[in-house]
């Protein structure tokens, strides 16, 4: 299976360990990820400012994948959201597709509505499949308790994601964690948003949103949080110390990207998965497996 | 708490009954007219729980009443985290985060863009992305065995030019460039 990998703006500059581990794991599982250097920002932050521009940015990215006959695999949940939405709208609204193609024509591009978009983890869940993943496990992580943060745009709005997982009772990430042998920790605030989208508008509220989940997951005795989005990583990883200091609490909760968890279970070394390059170094966790 | 009228916030008596139609014509705003004020959105909204300035049900009602200026000039429309929780649950399919986007788009045209969003829009125009990919970033990528990424993407600025977004970003309150 071959797909174009859409890195977005944040992952290739700020979350190299996520990109590295995703590409490494994909290679092992027979998923070929092709880089397209001309990709730009997906358009997500522009949707609040100017709808038409956001749609055109997304459509231009879709067109670049279509030129190469590839569907898109994303790593960032926010990119997933706008690219999926525009792919869905252009596939179902002919008038919009015509108008969009006409404008893209001014840039020497065309788009005929064929590209489908899936988050990397959804590709693992639906296309690679839990069975193949289980077969690839060489070092079951049964010493770990891992709490998954689904985030919002991986699942919702569920209509444009073909309801592949239930928005009110999601299970795909927990099942993927269980497939590695780790214990999938259930917790009360599982469905809640990290607050990342309003960090620049109301920092206090955003960090309080992230805090609620950090508290909950810590109380459940998890060894790590499983993440699949660079924005969620800003909230739970990069800002974890700030939240702890602001609220006078203590956490010891490394964040891991799902492909890092899977990679470890597949027997890949933590260096090759960039674990020590994560925003919080997972020292205690690594001590547990060696 | 909210029932105590704040002395410094004047009562809005000038209403624009056409405002709801203006919002309904905007992409994403179409279903605002179906809201029956059940409050499901606000009751499940994590932002509303923590910040009393934000209340999606109330914002919808303000639009329906026609409180155009108060809504467009307010910070609160920028507080939706677009988590889509209410979008999934609204019995009238109002699609609240999309309605908020419609309101933000109109606010931008009126010169009320939130500074954080203006900054992002300008960065993306300049670099084609939120973060600049400079030589250092590419060196690091190569060290890690990852592919290099081109430093800019001029077609993004071309798109802004075509849609008129550059002009909008320089707009002042009142909608004049
Ligand atoms: S969602 Fe963010 S990271 Fe993803 S491409 Fe868009 S702006 Fe960039
Ligand atoms: S920032 Fe919040 S809304 Fe965005 S993906 Fe992360 S959890 Fe979802
Ligand atoms: S849930 Fe829907 S119908 Fe109910 S108040 Fe909110 S927008 Fe209106
Ligand atoms: S989408 Fe916006 S209004 Fe709806 S629950 Fe989330 S933050 Fe609240």
XYZ file of N, CA and C in Angstrom, chain A residues 7-10 12-14 16-17 19-20 23 35 37-41 44-53 56-57 60 85 103 106-107 109 152-153 156-158 163 167-168 191-193 197-198 200-202 205 208-209 277, chain B residues 27 46-47 50-51 53 75 78-85 87-89 98 101 104-105 108 113-114 116-117 120-121 124 128-133 137 140-141 144 146-150 153 155-156 158-160 162-163 165 168-169:
336
model
N 2.711 16.028 6.056
C 3.360 16.334 7.335
C 2.765 17.560 8.015
N 2.243 18.498 7.222
C 1.745 19.742 7.805
C 2.889 20.653 8.193
N 2.595 21.679 8.986
C 3.645 22.651 9.336
C 4.376 22.274 10.599
N 3.699 21.680 11.534
C 4.251 21.527 12.873
C 5.141 20.296 12.990
N 7.034 18.473 10.884
C 8.395 18.372 10.336
C 9.402 19.347 10.948
N 8.913 20.274 11.806
C 9.828 21.209 12.468
C 9.908 20.921 13.966
N 8.771 20.590 14.553
C 8.714 20.489 16.015
C 8.560 19.074 16.562
N 9.837 15.920 15.192
C 10.563 14.999 14.301
C 10.463 13.552 14.765
N 10.394 13.342 16.077
C 10.356 11.962 16.554
C 9.047 11.275 16.155
N 7.371 11.994 13.284
C 7.546 11.693 11.853
C 8.469 10.482 11.659
N 9.593 10.527 12.363
C 10.579 9.453 12.233
C 9.966 8.094 12.576
N 7.299 6.888 10.026
C 7.863 6.396 8.768
C 8.545 5.037 8.976
N 6.826 11.307 0.352
C 6.844 12.738 0.662
C 6.530 13.543 -0.594
N 7.162 17.308 -1.622
C 7.790 18.520 -1.091
C 6.956 19.785 -1.291
N 6.082 19.805 -2.302
C 5.316 21.035 -2.595
C 4.120 21.244 -1.671
N 3.825 20.307 -0.804
C 2.702 20.500 0.124
C 2.918 21.769 0.948
N 1.818 22.483 1.243
C 1.913 23.679 2.095
C 1.137 23.405 3.375
N 0.855 24.451 4.124
C -0.075 24.355 5.256
C -1.397 23.806 4.745
N -6.050 24.754 7.824
C -6.866 24.741 9.048
C -6.960 26.092 9.770
N -5.852 26.765 10.064
C -5.985 28.015 10.831
C -6.672 29.121 10.033
N -6.699 28.993 8.714
C -7.280 30.031 7.863
C -8.802 29.910 7.794
N -9.323 28.735 8.158
C -10.776 28.553 8.049
C -11.530 29.570 8.909
N -10.981 29.940 10.035
C -11.626 30.924 10.907
C -11.572 32.328 10.316
N -10.656 32.548 9.408
C -10.414 33.894 8.895
C -11.094 34.093 7.546
N -10.909 33.133 6.667
C -11.445 33.244 5.311
C -11.666 31.849 4.739
N -12.921 31.471 4.745
C -13.321 30.122 4.375
C -12.802 29.719 2.988
N -12.978 30.618 2.012
C -12.621 30.279 0.633
C -11.114 30.003 0.508
N -10.311 30.832 1.167
C -8.854 30.641 1.096
C -8.460 29.299 1.711
N -9.201 26.543 -0.622
C -8.283 26.485 -1.766
C -6.919 25.922 -1.359
N -6.442 26.294 -0.177
C -5.166 25.737 0.287
C -5.290 24.219 0.408
N -5.536 22.612 -3.067
C -4.250 22.574 -3.753
C -3.431 21.373 -3.260
N -12.449 17.271 5.385
C -13.656 18.058 5.112
C -13.692 18.520 3.656
N -10.364 27.970 -10.043
C -9.339 28.791 -9.386
C -7.996 28.070 -9.372
N -5.807 28.589 -12.294
C -4.965 29.785 -12.358
C -3.567 29.500 -11.818
N -3.427 28.441 -11.057
C -2.109 28.058 -10.527
C -1.535 26.895 -11.333
N -3.034 24.034 -11.754
C -3.348 22.761 -11.113
C -4.790 22.374 -11.431
N -9.873 15.596 19.138
C -11.194 15.804 18.533
C -11.210 15.489 17.057
N -10.228 16.015 16.347
C -10.318 15.988 14.890
C -9.918 14.658 14.272
N -14.030 13.533 14.700
C -15.212 14.384 14.527
C -14.940 15.529 13.569
N -15.938 15.981 12.818
C -17.310 15.473 12.798
C -17.390 14.066 12.195
N -18.084 13.179 12.894
C -18.044 11.761 12.543
C -18.580 11.486 11.133
N -17.845 7.663 10.200
C -18.061 7.046 11.521
C -17.217 5.800 11.732
N -17.849 8.462 18.007
C -17.369 9.721 18.588
C -17.616 9.825 20.098
N -18.640 9.154 20.604
C -18.939 9.255 22.039
C -18.325 8.095 22.835
N -12.713 11.646 26.425
C -13.170 12.284 25.193
C -12.863 13.782 25.130
N -12.355 14.337 26.237
C -12.220 15.790 26.279
C -11.098 16.316 25.384
N -11.312 17.537 24.942
C -10.369 18.248 24.082
C -9.213 18.786 24.927
N -6.519 24.531 20.528
C -6.999 25.472 19.522
C -7.217 26.876 20.077
N -7.364 27.027 21.388
C -7.577 28.378 21.926
C -6.403 28.861 22.775
N -3.843 30.484 21.937
C -3.474 31.856 21.599
C -4.558 32.868 21.923
N -5.745 32.405 22.316
C -6.859 33.323 22.580
C -7.060 33.475 24.090
N -7.007 32.369 24.818
C -7.212 32.408 26.259
C -6.352 31.306 26.876
N -7.580 29.354 30.143
C -8.608 28.337 29.922
C -8.013 27.122 29.202
N -5.997 25.081 31.558
C -6.875 24.394 32.525
C -7.539 23.184 31.893
N -7.890 23.296 30.615
C -8.478 22.147 29.922
C -7.486 20.994 29.880
N 13.960 12.292 22.293
C 13.754 13.625 21.711
C 12.342 14.142 21.963
N -20.848 30.351 4.440
C -20.590 28.915 4.531
C -20.449 28.467 5.987
N -16.507 22.231 27.117
C -15.444 22.359 28.124
C -14.974 23.800 28.254
N -15.012 24.549 27.167
C -14.599 25.953 27.246
C -15.602 26.720 28.097
N -15.237 26.407 31.830
C -14.120 27.090 32.487
C -14.133 28.602 32.316
N -14.794 29.088 31.273
C -14.726 30.512 30.955
C -16.143 31.047 30.733
N -17.170 33.764 29.820
C -17.354 34.637 28.642
C -17.904 33.847 27.456
N -14.595 39.221 21.769
C -13.547 38.205 21.773
C -14.134 36.808 21.797
N -14.094 33.902 19.246
C -12.805 33.260 18.934
C -12.459 32.185 19.953
N -13.354 31.944 20.899
C -13.047 31.007 21.984
C -13.493 29.571 21.728
N -14.173 29.328 20.631
C -14.571 27.944 20.338
C -13.318 27.137 20.004
N -13.132 26.022 20.684
C -11.949 25.182 20.443
C -12.164 24.243 19.249
N -13.293 24.389 18.574
C -13.679 23.521 17.452
C -13.466 22.036 17.781
N -13.937 21.643 18.958
C -13.778 20.239 19.353
C -14.892 19.356 18.787
N -15.933 19.977 18.273
C -17.041 19.265 17.614
C -17.911 18.419 18.536
N -17.741 18.565 19.846
C -18.593 17.813 20.769
C -20.060 18.197 20.551
N -21.313 19.701 17.994
C -21.667 19.407 16.603
C -22.271 17.997 16.509
N -21.690 17.061 17.259
C -22.196 15.689 17.261
C -23.557 15.584 17.961
N -23.758 16.447 18.963
C -24.915 16.261 19.850
C -26.114 17.146 19.555
N -19.052 25.431 13.058
C -19.098 26.028 11.718
C -19.798 27.388 11.761
N -17.298 29.748 12.925
C -16.418 30.107 11.810
C -17.067 31.134 10.899
N -16.780 34.396 12.600
C -15.406 34.894 12.568
C -15.074 35.442 11.177
N -15.521 34.745 10.148
C -15.286 35.234 8.784
C -15.926 36.606 8.570
N -13.950 39.235 10.482
C -12.710 39.612 9.786
C -13.009 40.683 8.744
N -10.541 41.083 13.216
C -9.793 39.825 13.313
C -9.048 39.741 14.646
N -9.054 38.556 15.245
C -8.301 38.363 16.492
C -6.806 38.365 16.168
N -4.208 36.859 17.259
C -3.523 35.566 17.150
C -3.786 34.951 15.766
N -4.993 35.166 15.246
C -5.337 34.588 13.941
C -4.726 35.399 12.805
N -1.150 34.231 12.554
C -1.035 32.933 11.871
C -1.228 33.084 10.362
N -2.236 33.872 9.983
C -2.516 34.043 8.554
C -1.318 34.696 7.860
N 1.595 32.126 7.502
C 1.321 31.148 6.450
C 1.507 31.777 5.067
N 4.322 29.803 3.647
C 3.521 28.692 3.138
C 3.146 27.732 4.256
N 3.649 28.018 5.451
C 3.437 27.173 6.620
C 3.454 28.038 7.867
N 3.049 27.445 8.982
C 3.064 28.186 10.246
C 4.478 28.428 10.749
N 5.377 27.494 10.463
C 6.759 27.635 10.917
C 7.660 27.679 9.716
N 8.612 28.579 9.772
C 9.566 28.677 8.691
C 10.460 27.437 8.680
N 10.692 26.919 7.467
C 11.675 25.843 7.349
C 12.960 26.516 6.890
N 16.687 23.979 10.193
C 15.644 22.947 10.300
C 15.921 21.812 9.324
N 18.845 19.630 10.452
C 18.415 18.695 11.483
C 17.662 17.522 10.853
N 16.805 17.844 9.895
C 16.039 16.791 9.226
C 16.986 15.802 8.531
N 18.642 13.470 10.845
C 17.728 12.422 11.309
C 17.388 11.424 10.202
N 15.721 12.337 7.497
C 14.434 12.720 6.906
C 14.677 13.634 5.700
N 13.685 13.662 4.797
C 13.848 14.434 3.566
C 13.858 15.937 3.831
N 14.559 16.682 2.980
C 14.529 18.142 3.081
C 13.198 18.667 2.573
N 12.837 19.860 3.074
C 11.569 20.464 2.661
C 11.877 21.836 2.062
N 11.249 22.183 0.927
C 11.519 23.499 0.329
C 11.201 24.629 1.308
N 6.607 28.514 -0.075
C 5.615 27.994 -1.005
C 4.853 29.191 -1.575
N 2.968 29.728 -3.963
C 1.576 29.588 -4.431
C 0.564 29.933 -3.346
N 0.980 29.817 -2.075
C 0.066 30.170 -0.989
C -0.250 31.665 -1.044
N -0.025 33.469 -3.650
C -0.825 33.664 -4.873
C -2.310 33.437 -4.574
N -2.599 32.401 -3.798
C -4.000 32.117 -3.442
C -4.583 33.269 -2.621
N -3.834 33.780 -1.663
C -4.300 34.944 -0.886
C -4.634 36.108 -1.829
N -5.514 35.954 -5.014
C -6.714 35.653 -5.797
C -7.980 35.879 -4.965
N -7.954 35.433 -3.704
C -9.183 35.520 -2.902
C -9.343 36.884 -2.217
N -7.492 37.912 0.329
C -7.235 37.819 1.774
C -6.207 38.848 2.256
N -8.068 41.891 3.101
C -8.872 41.721 4.321
C -8.023 41.847 5.578
N -6.795 41.315 5.507
C -5.940 41.324 6.690
C -5.540 42.745 7.078
